[in-house]
Tab-separated table of C-alpha atoms in Angstrom:
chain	number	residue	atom	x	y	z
A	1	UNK	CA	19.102	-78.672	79.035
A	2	UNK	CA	21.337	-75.745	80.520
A	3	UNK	CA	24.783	-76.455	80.789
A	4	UNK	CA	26.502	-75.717	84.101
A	5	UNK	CA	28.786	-73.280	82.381
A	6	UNK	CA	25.830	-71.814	80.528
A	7	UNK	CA	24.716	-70.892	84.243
A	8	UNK	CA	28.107	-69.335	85.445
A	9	UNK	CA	28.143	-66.972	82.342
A	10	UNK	CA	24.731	-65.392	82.795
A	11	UNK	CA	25.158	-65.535	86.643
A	12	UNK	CA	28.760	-63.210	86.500
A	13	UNK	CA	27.192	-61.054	83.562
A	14	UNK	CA	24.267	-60.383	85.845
A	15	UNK	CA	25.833	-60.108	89.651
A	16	UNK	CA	28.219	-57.058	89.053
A	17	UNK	CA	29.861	-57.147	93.063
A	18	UNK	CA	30.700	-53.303	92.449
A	19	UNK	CA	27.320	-52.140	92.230
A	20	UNK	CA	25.853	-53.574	95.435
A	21	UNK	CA	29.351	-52.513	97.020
A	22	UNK	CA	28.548	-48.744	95.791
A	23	UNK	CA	24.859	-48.993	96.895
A	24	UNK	CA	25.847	-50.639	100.778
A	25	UNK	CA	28.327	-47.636	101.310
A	26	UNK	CA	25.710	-44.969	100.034
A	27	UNK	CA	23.548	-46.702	102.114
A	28	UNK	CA	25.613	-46.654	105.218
A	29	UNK	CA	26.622	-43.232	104.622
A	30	UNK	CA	23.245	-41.786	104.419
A	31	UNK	CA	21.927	-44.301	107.285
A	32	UNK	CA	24.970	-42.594	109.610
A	33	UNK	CA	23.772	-39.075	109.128
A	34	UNK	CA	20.021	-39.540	109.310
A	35	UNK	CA	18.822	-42.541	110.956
A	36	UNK	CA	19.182	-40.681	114.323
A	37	UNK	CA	16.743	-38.421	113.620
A	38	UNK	CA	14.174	-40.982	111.620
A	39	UNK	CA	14.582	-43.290	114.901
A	40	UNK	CA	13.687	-40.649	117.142
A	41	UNK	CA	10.410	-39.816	114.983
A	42	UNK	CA	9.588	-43.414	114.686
A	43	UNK	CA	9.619	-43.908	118.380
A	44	UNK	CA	7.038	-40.999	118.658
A	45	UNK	CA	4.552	-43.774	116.790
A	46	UNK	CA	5.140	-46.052	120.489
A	47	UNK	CA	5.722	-49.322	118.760
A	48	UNK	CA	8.579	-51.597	119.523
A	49	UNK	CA	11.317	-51.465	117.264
A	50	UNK	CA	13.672	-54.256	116.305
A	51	UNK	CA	17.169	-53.857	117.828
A	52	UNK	CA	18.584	-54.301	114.359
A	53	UNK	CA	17.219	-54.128	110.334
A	54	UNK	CA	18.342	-56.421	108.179
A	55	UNK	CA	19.050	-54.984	104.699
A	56	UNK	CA	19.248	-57.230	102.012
A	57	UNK	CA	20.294	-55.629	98.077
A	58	UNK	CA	18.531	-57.508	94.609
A	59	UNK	CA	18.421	-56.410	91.341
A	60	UNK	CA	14.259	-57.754	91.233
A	61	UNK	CA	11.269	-56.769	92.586
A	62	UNK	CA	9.476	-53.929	93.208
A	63	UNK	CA	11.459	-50.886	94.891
A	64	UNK	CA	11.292	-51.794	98.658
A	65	UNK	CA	9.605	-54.507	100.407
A	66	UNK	CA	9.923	-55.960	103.871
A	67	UNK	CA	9.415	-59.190	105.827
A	68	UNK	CA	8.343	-58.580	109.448
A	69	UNK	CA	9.981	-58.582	112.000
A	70	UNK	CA	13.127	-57.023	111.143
A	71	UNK	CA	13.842	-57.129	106.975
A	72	UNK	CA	14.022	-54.869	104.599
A	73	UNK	CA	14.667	-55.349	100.978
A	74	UNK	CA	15.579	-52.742	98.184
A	75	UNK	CA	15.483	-53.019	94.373
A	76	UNK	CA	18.648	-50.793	93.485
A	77	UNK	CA	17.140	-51.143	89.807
A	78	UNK	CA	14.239	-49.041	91.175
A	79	UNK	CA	15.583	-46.524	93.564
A	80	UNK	CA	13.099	-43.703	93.635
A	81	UNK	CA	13.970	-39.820	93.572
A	82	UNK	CA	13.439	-39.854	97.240
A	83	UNK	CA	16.357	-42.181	97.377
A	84	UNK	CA	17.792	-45.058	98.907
A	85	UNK	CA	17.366	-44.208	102.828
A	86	UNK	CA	13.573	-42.792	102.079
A	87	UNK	CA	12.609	-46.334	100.675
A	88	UNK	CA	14.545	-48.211	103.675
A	89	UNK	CA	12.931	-45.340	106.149
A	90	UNK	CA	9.529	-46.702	104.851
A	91	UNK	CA	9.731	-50.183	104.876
A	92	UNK	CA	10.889	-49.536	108.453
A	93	UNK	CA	7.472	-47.949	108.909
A	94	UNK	CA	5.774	-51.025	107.321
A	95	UNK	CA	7.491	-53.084	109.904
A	96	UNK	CA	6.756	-51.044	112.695
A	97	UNK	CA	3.158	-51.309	112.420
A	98	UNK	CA	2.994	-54.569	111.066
A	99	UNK	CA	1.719	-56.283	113.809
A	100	UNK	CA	-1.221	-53.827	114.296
A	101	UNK	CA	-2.405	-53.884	110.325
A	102	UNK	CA	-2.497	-58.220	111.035
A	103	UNK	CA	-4.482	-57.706	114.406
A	104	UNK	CA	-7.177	-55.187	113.139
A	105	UNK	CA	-7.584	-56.533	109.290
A	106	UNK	CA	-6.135	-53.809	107.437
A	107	UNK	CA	-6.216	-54.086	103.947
A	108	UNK	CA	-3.660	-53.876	101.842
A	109	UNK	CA	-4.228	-49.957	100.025
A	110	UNK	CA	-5.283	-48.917	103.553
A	111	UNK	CA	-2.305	-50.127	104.956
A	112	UNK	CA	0.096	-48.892	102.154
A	113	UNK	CA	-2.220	-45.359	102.678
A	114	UNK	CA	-1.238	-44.979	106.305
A	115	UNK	CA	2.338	-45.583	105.834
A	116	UNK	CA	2.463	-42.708	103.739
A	117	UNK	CA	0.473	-40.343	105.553
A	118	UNK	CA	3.128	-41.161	108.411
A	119	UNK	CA	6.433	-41.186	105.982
A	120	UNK	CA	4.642	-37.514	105.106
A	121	UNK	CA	3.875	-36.417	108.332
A	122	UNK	CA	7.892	-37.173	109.017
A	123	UNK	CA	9.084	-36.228	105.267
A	124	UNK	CA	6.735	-32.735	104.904
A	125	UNK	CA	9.175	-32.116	102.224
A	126	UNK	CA	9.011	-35.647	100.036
A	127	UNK	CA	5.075	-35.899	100.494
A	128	UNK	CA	3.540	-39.178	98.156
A	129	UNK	CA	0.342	-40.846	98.499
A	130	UNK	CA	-0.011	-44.065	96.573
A	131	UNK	CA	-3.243	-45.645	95.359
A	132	UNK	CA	-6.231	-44.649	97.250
A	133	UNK	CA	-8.022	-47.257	99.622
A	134	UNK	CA	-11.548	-46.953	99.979
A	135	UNK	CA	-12.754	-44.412	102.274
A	136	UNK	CA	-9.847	-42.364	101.698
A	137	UNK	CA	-11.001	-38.994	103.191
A	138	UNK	CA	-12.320	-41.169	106.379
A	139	UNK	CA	-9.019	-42.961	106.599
A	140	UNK	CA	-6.992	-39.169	106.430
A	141	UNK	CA	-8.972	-37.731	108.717
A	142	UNK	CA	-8.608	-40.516	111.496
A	143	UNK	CA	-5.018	-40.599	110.632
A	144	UNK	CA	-4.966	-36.445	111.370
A	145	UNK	CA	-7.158	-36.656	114.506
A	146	UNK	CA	-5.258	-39.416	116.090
A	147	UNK	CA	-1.659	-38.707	114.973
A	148	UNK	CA	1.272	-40.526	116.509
A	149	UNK	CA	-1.063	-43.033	118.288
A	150	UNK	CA	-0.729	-45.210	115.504
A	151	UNK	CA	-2.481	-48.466	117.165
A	152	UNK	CA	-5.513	-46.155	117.959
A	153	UNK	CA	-5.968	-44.764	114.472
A	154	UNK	CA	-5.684	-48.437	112.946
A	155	UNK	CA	-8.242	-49.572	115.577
A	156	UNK	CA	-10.518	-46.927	114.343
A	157	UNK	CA	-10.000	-47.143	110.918
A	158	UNK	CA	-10.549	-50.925	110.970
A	159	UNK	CA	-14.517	-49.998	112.515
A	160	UNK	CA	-14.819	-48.425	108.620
């Protein structure tokens, strides 16, 4: 059995409070300077957004992820070359058409292949494309045709 003690020690070797500190105020710094401007190209998608994000720090897990409605949640063991704001900017996609991939049945590689056809039509300069859902060229070229009406390319792709 695992002493209480035992516990404490690898619990303060592991939770270092000056890293997440560091992280939160590169976070906010970035997030002051360019959130403006990645709000204003979200909107163009005409989804509701959340009044708030909440943004929660971990050591674990892959390097964003997000629970719908409002939550976003960053690895910092795993920040990308994009960086920080880039992973938060698209989980904040994710969550902005969440609803939409749950009403039409949009699997999972689709889903994660629409995000980043957005995050490149926003990002020209960071383009990615992650694994490729089936029907990949169909899914791009609904994407282009229909571009920002993001519930009306979903609908369309989910007829595939």
């Amino acid at each position: 059995m695992v002493s209480d003690e035992e516990i404490r020690t690898v619990i303060e070797a592991e939770y270092q409070d000056h890293v997440y500190s560091e992280k939160a105020r590169e976070l906010t710094e970035a997030w002051k300077s360019e959130s403006g401007g990645f709000i204003k190209k979200l909107e163009t998608l005409g989804r509701p957004l959340p009044q708030t994000f909440k943004i929660f720090l971990s050591k674990y897990g892959t390097g964003g992820s997000y629970g719908y409605p409002d939550v976003v949640q960053l690895n910092l063991n795993r920040i990308s070359d994009r960086g920080i704001l880039y992973i938060v900017f698209h989980e904040m996609v994710h969550l902005t058409i969440q609803d939409l991939i749950e009403k039409y049945d949009i699997s999972h590689w689709t889903k994660e292949r629409l995000v980043d056809l957005t995050m490149n039509k926003f990002f020209p300069n960071k383009r990615q494309l992650q694994q490729d859902p089936e029907h990949t060229g169909r899914v791009s070229d609904i994407f282009e045709k229909g571009f920002p009406n993001i519930e009306r390319i979903i609908k369309e792709i989910s007829k595939i």
